[in-house]
Short mmCIF file of C-alpha atoms in Angstrom, two decimals:
data_model
loop_
_atom_site.label_atom_id
_atom_site.label_comp_id
_atom_site.label_asym_id
_atom_site.label_seq_id
_atom_site.Cartn_x
_atom_site.Cartn_y
_atom_site.Cartn_z
CA UNK A 1 112.00 92.36 96.90
CA UNK A 2 113.90 92.75 93.67
CA UNK A 3 114.68 89.74 91.63
CA UNK A 4 116.08 89.02 88.19
CA UNK A 5 113.92 87.64 85.42
CA UNK A 6 114.92 83.96 85.75
CA UNK A 7 114.30 84.07 89.43
CA UNK A 8 110.95 85.70 88.78
CA UNK A 9 110.01 82.94 86.32
CA UNK A 10 110.99 80.19 88.61
CA UNK A 11 109.12 81.81 91.58
CA UNK A 12 105.98 82.12 89.45
CA UNK A 13 106.21 78.44 88.25
CA UNK A 14 106.67 77.09 91.84
CA UNK A 15 104.16 79.52 93.35
CA UNK A 16 101.48 78.57 90.87
CA UNK A 17 102.13 74.80 91.47
CA UNK A 18 101.50 75.37 95.27
CA UNK A 19 98.54 77.76 94.71
CA UNK A 20 96.73 75.56 92.36
CA UNK A 21 97.33 72.33 94.40
CA UNK A 22 96.31 74.14 97.52
CA UNK A 23 92.95 75.08 96.01
CA UNK A 24 92.38 71.58 94.71
CA UNK A 25 93.00 70.05 98.22
CA UNK A 26 90.78 72.73 99.73
CA UNK A 27 87.96 71.44 97.55
CA UNK A 28 87.85 68.38 99.92
CA UNK A 29 86.57 70.53 102.80
CA UNK A 30 83.22 68.99 103.70
CA UNK A 31 83.81 65.97 101.43
CA UNK A 32 86.71 64.05 102.88
CA UNK A 33 86.09 60.37 103.62
CA UNK A 34 86.67 60.80 107.38
CA UNK A 35 87.21 63.71 109.71
CA UNK A 36 90.87 63.00 110.27
CA UNK A 37 91.49 63.39 106.56
CA UNK A 38 89.39 66.57 106.48
CA UNK A 39 91.99 68.09 108.86
CA UNK A 40 95.09 66.47 107.14
CA UNK A 41 94.24 67.64 103.62
CA UNK A 42 93.28 71.20 104.92
CA UNK A 43 96.63 71.38 106.68
CA UNK A 44 98.52 70.34 103.62
CA UNK A 45 96.49 72.92 101.58
CA UNK A 46 97.49 75.59 104.10
CA UNK A 47 101.15 74.63 103.99
CA UNK A 48 101.02 74.92 100.24
CA UNK A 49 99.16 78.26 100.35
CA UNK A 50 101.89 79.73 102.61
CA UNK A 51 104.51 78.67 100.13
CA UNK A 52 102.44 80.17 97.30
CA UNK A 53 102.29 83.54 99.11
CA UNK A 54 106.18 83.73 99.56
CA UNK A 55 106.82 82.68 96.06
CA UNK A 56 104.28 84.77 94.34
CA UNK A 57 105.46 87.79 96.40
CA UNK A 58 108.96 87.24 94.86
CA UNK A 59 107.37 87.54 91.45
CA UNK A 60 105.02 90.46 92.04
CA UNK A 61 101.81 91.35 93.97
CA UNK A 62 100.53 88.12 95.28
CA UNK A 63 96.85 89.01 95.10
CA UNK A 64 96.96 90.25 91.55
CA UNK A 65 98.95 87.22 90.48
CA UNK A 66 96.52 84.74 92.10
CA UNK A 67 93.22 86.60 91.32
CA UNK A 68 93.64 88.68 88.26
CA UNK A 69 95.65 86.77 85.78
CA UNK A 70 94.03 84.91 82.83
CA UNK A 71 94.32 81.11 82.51
CA UNK A 72 97.19 81.33 79.86
CA UNK A 73 99.36 83.34 82.24
CA UNK A 74 99.48 80.62 84.89
CA UNK A 75 102.68 78.51 84.81
CA UNK A 76 101.75 75.63 86.99
CA UNK A 77 102.18 71.98 86.11
CA UNK A 78 99.12 70.16 84.51
CA UNK A 79 99.48 67.52 87.21
CA UNK A 80 98.48 69.78 89.98
CA UNK A 81 95.37 71.05 88.32
CA UNK A 82 93.81 67.74 87.72
CA UNK A 83 90.46 67.27 89.35
CA UNK A 84 90.38 65.60 92.82
CA UNK A 85 88.48 62.54 91.35
CA UNK A 86 87.95 59.96 94.05
CA UNK A 87 90.29 59.81 97.13
CA UNK A 88 92.68 57.56 95.36
CA UNK A 89 93.23 60.06 92.49
CA UNK A 90 93.93 62.80 95.14
CA UNK A 91 96.47 60.55 96.79
CA UNK A 92 98.23 59.58 93.57
CA UNK A 93 98.48 63.19 92.52
CA UNK A 94 99.88 63.98 95.90
CA UNK A 95 102.46 61.22 95.90
CA UNK A 96 103.74 62.11 92.48
CA UNK A 97 104.04 65.82 93.33
CA UNK A 98 105.05 65.81 96.97
CA UNK A 99 107.95 63.24 96.10
CA UNK A 100 109.16 65.61 93.54
CA UNK A 101 108.63 68.71 95.60
CA UNK A 102 110.54 67.20 98.55
CA UNK A 103 113.51 66.32 96.41
CA UNK A 104 113.56 69.69 94.71
CA UNK A 105 113.41 71.69 97.95
CA UNK A 106 116.07 69.61 99.48
CA UNK A 107 118.40 70.40 96.80
CA UNK A 108 117.48 74.10 96.83
CA UNK A 109 117.94 74.19 100.60
CA UNK A 110 121.42 72.86 100.20
CA UNK A 111 122.41 75.83 97.94
CA UNK A 112 122.75 79.49 98.38
CA UNK A 113 120.28 80.63 95.79
CA UNK A 114 117.21 82.91 96.23
CA UNK A 115 115.02 79.94 97.07
CA UNK A 116 117.25 78.48 99.75
CA UNK A 117 115.63 80.12 102.63
CA UNK A 118 112.06 79.07 101.64
CA UNK A 119 113.18 75.68 100.71
CA UNK A 120 114.84 75.14 104.03
CA UNK A 121 111.63 75.87 106.00
CA UNK A 122 109.19 74.20 103.40
CA UNK A 123 111.06 70.87 103.05
CA UNK A 124 110.00 69.84 106.52
CA UNK A 125 106.46 70.47 105.62
CA UNK A 126 106.68 68.63 102.39
CA UNK A 127 108.28 65.77 104.07
CA UNK A 128 104.89 65.31 105.87
CA UNK A 129 103.02 65.76 102.65
CA UNK A 130 105.00 62.91 101.02
CA UNK A 131 104.68 60.68 104.05
CA UNK A 132 100.86 61.15 104.11
CA UNK A 133 100.61 60.28 100.44
CA UNK A 134 102.83 57.25 100.88
CA UNK A 135 101.02 55.84 103.82
CA UNK A 136 97.72 56.20 101.94
CA UNK A 137 99.09 54.67 98.77
CA UNK A 138 100.21 51.67 100.88
CA UNK A 139 96.93 51.34 102.69
CA UNK A 140 94.82 51.56 99.53
CA UNK A 141 97.12 49.51 97.33
CA UNK A 142 97.59 46.74 99.76
CA UNK A 143 93.95 46.95 101.12
CA UNK A 144 90.85 45.45 99.66
CA UNK A 145 90.26 44.31 96.05
CA UNK A 146 88.26 47.52 95.36
CA UNK A 147 90.73 49.94 97.11
CA UNK A 148 93.57 48.36 95.13
CA UNK A 149 91.77 48.56 91.81
CA UNK A 150 90.91 52.31 92.41
CA UNK A 151 94.49 53.17 93.61
CA UNK A 152 95.93 51.36 90.46
CA UNK A 153 93.47 53.23 88.23
CA UNK A 154 94.58 56.58 89.79
CA UNK A 155 98.28 55.71 89.42
CA UNK A 156 97.84 54.86 85.80
CA UNK A 157 95.67 57.81 84.96
CA UNK A 158 97.93 60.38 86.19
CA UNK A 159 101.30 58.91 85.17
CA UNK A 160 101.37 60.73 81.88
CA UNK A 161 101.44 64.04 83.62
CA UNK A 162 104.66 63.32 85.61
CA UNK A 163 107.11 63.91 82.82
CA UNK A 164 106.52 67.68 83.09
CA UNK A 165 107.86 67.67 86.60
CA UNK A 166 111.32 67.38 85.17
CA UNK A 167 111.26 69.98 82.43
CA UNK A 168 113.97 72.54 83.09
CA UNK A 169 112.88 75.71 84.71
CA UNK A 170 114.93 78.84 84.20
CA UNK A 171 116.22 80.10 87.61
CA UNK A 172 116.34 76.73 89.36
CA UNK A 173 119.79 75.48 89.92
CA UNK A 174 119.06 71.79 89.76
CA UNK A 175 119.83 68.79 87.50
CA UNK A 176 116.45 67.71 86.13
CA UNK A 177 117.76 64.31 85.11
CA UNK A 178 119.33 63.42 88.47
CA UNK A 179 116.09 64.57 90.09
CA UNK A 180 113.99 62.45 87.83
CA UNK A 181 116.11 59.37 88.39
CA UNK A 182 115.72 59.68 92.33
CA UNK A 183 112.04 60.50 91.97
CA UNK A 184 111.42 57.38 89.79
CA UNK A 185 113.36 55.17 92.16
CA UNK A 186 111.36 56.42 95.12
CA UNK A 187 107.87 56.27 93.54
CA UNK A 188 108.62 52.95 92.11
CA UNK A 189 109.54 51.59 95.58
CA UNK A 190 106.35 52.90 97.10
CA UNK A 191 104.23 51.42 94.42
CA UNK A 192 105.77 48.07 94.59
CA UNK A 193 105.53 47.92 98.33
CA UNK A 194 101.74 48.92 97.80
CA UNK A 195 101.45 45.80 95.58
CA UNK A 196 100.68 48.09 92.66
CA UNK A 197 102.06 47.92 89.14
CA UNK A 198 104.30 50.66 87.97
CA UNK A 199 102.72 52.18 84.77
CA UNK A 200 104.41 51.29 81.51
CA UNK A 201 103.19 54.34 79.47
CA UNK A 202 105.91 56.82 78.44
CA UNK A 203 106.40 59.89 80.43
CA UNK A 204 108.23 61.82 77.68
CA UNK A 205 107.61 62.25 73.94
CA UNK A 206 104.55 62.89 72.06
CA UNK A 207 102.37 60.75 74.21
CA UNK A 208 103.04 62.36 77.43
CA UNK A 209 100.97 65.32 78.81
CA UNK A 210 102.28 68.58 80.10
CA UNK A 211 102.56 72.10 78.83
CA UNK A 212 101.39 73.90 81.85
CA UNK A 213 104.71 75.65 82.14
CA UNK A 214 104.02 77.30 78.83
CA UNK A 215 100.57 78.42 79.89
CA UNK A 216 98.56 75.60 78.17
CA UNK A 217 96.18 73.94 80.63
CA UNK A 218 93.65 71.24 80.63
CA UNK A 219 90.01 71.79 80.42
CA UNK A 220 89.17 71.47 84.11
CA UNK A 221 91.69 74.26 85.09
CA UNK A 222 89.55 77.01 83.51
CA UNK A 223 86.58 76.09 85.69
CA UNK A 224 88.65 75.84 88.76
CA UNK A 225 90.32 79.16 88.05
CA UNK A 226 86.83 80.85 87.68
CA UNK A 227 85.64 79.62 90.98
CA UNK A 228 89.05 80.60 92.74
CA UNK A 229 88.91 84.08 91.25
CA UNK A 230 85.15 84.72 91.56
CA UNK A 231 85.00 86.66 94.79
CA UNK A 232 88.02 88.90 94.18
CA UNK A 233 86.74 89.76 90.65
CA UNK A 234 83.21 90.43 91.85
CA UNK A 235 84.30 92.78 94.54
CA UNK A 236 87.44 94.52 93.28
CA UNK A 237 89.27 96.48 95.93
CA UNK A 238 87.14 95.07 98.72
CA UNK A 239 88.64 94.43 102.14
CA UNK A 240 87.64 92.84 105.45
#
């Protein structure tokens, strides 16, 4: 598939988001709090991996892009690379990201650009991802004193990474400001229904985090990448 440079850059950014978050969710295998969540998180991870394969294929060879690039060549959001932490942190990360991804894909699906076909199929998957995160946010936030405290801590800790969701990406025909306004309204509604406090920290400016789109990543990403790429790099050219 031949794509122009801006489409290539956008495919790489979106593909890296999906790939990295898929790997993070896959880390819950064997460690999820209940068997039902083991299956749910694995299914979400597989959905994201499928998206990643299509998107990275638009940008080049999917295997080379996933397993042979160095850390600074990845263009994923810093949000998706954050460690799983406890279950509440995983849910907060998923709430923030899947709400954004659902809004983004809905807009892309409504257009006629190079991502319209993928978005039209993926938006249904992402609707489930968002619903799953919302239901758990409500359950934990409006649950016990301990679950509420942990959920609030997770919501607060990851808030500073959300500003990067709305940085313009060349090749994506969307209005970041309009997307951000809708995202903020949706997330605020979920947090308030969960009896959680919407964080007050700024999401833009010097205080906020987020330079993943420029290839700058947090410390934990390097360790995650080494684990993800180990087998491929250890046995180059191997096949089943």
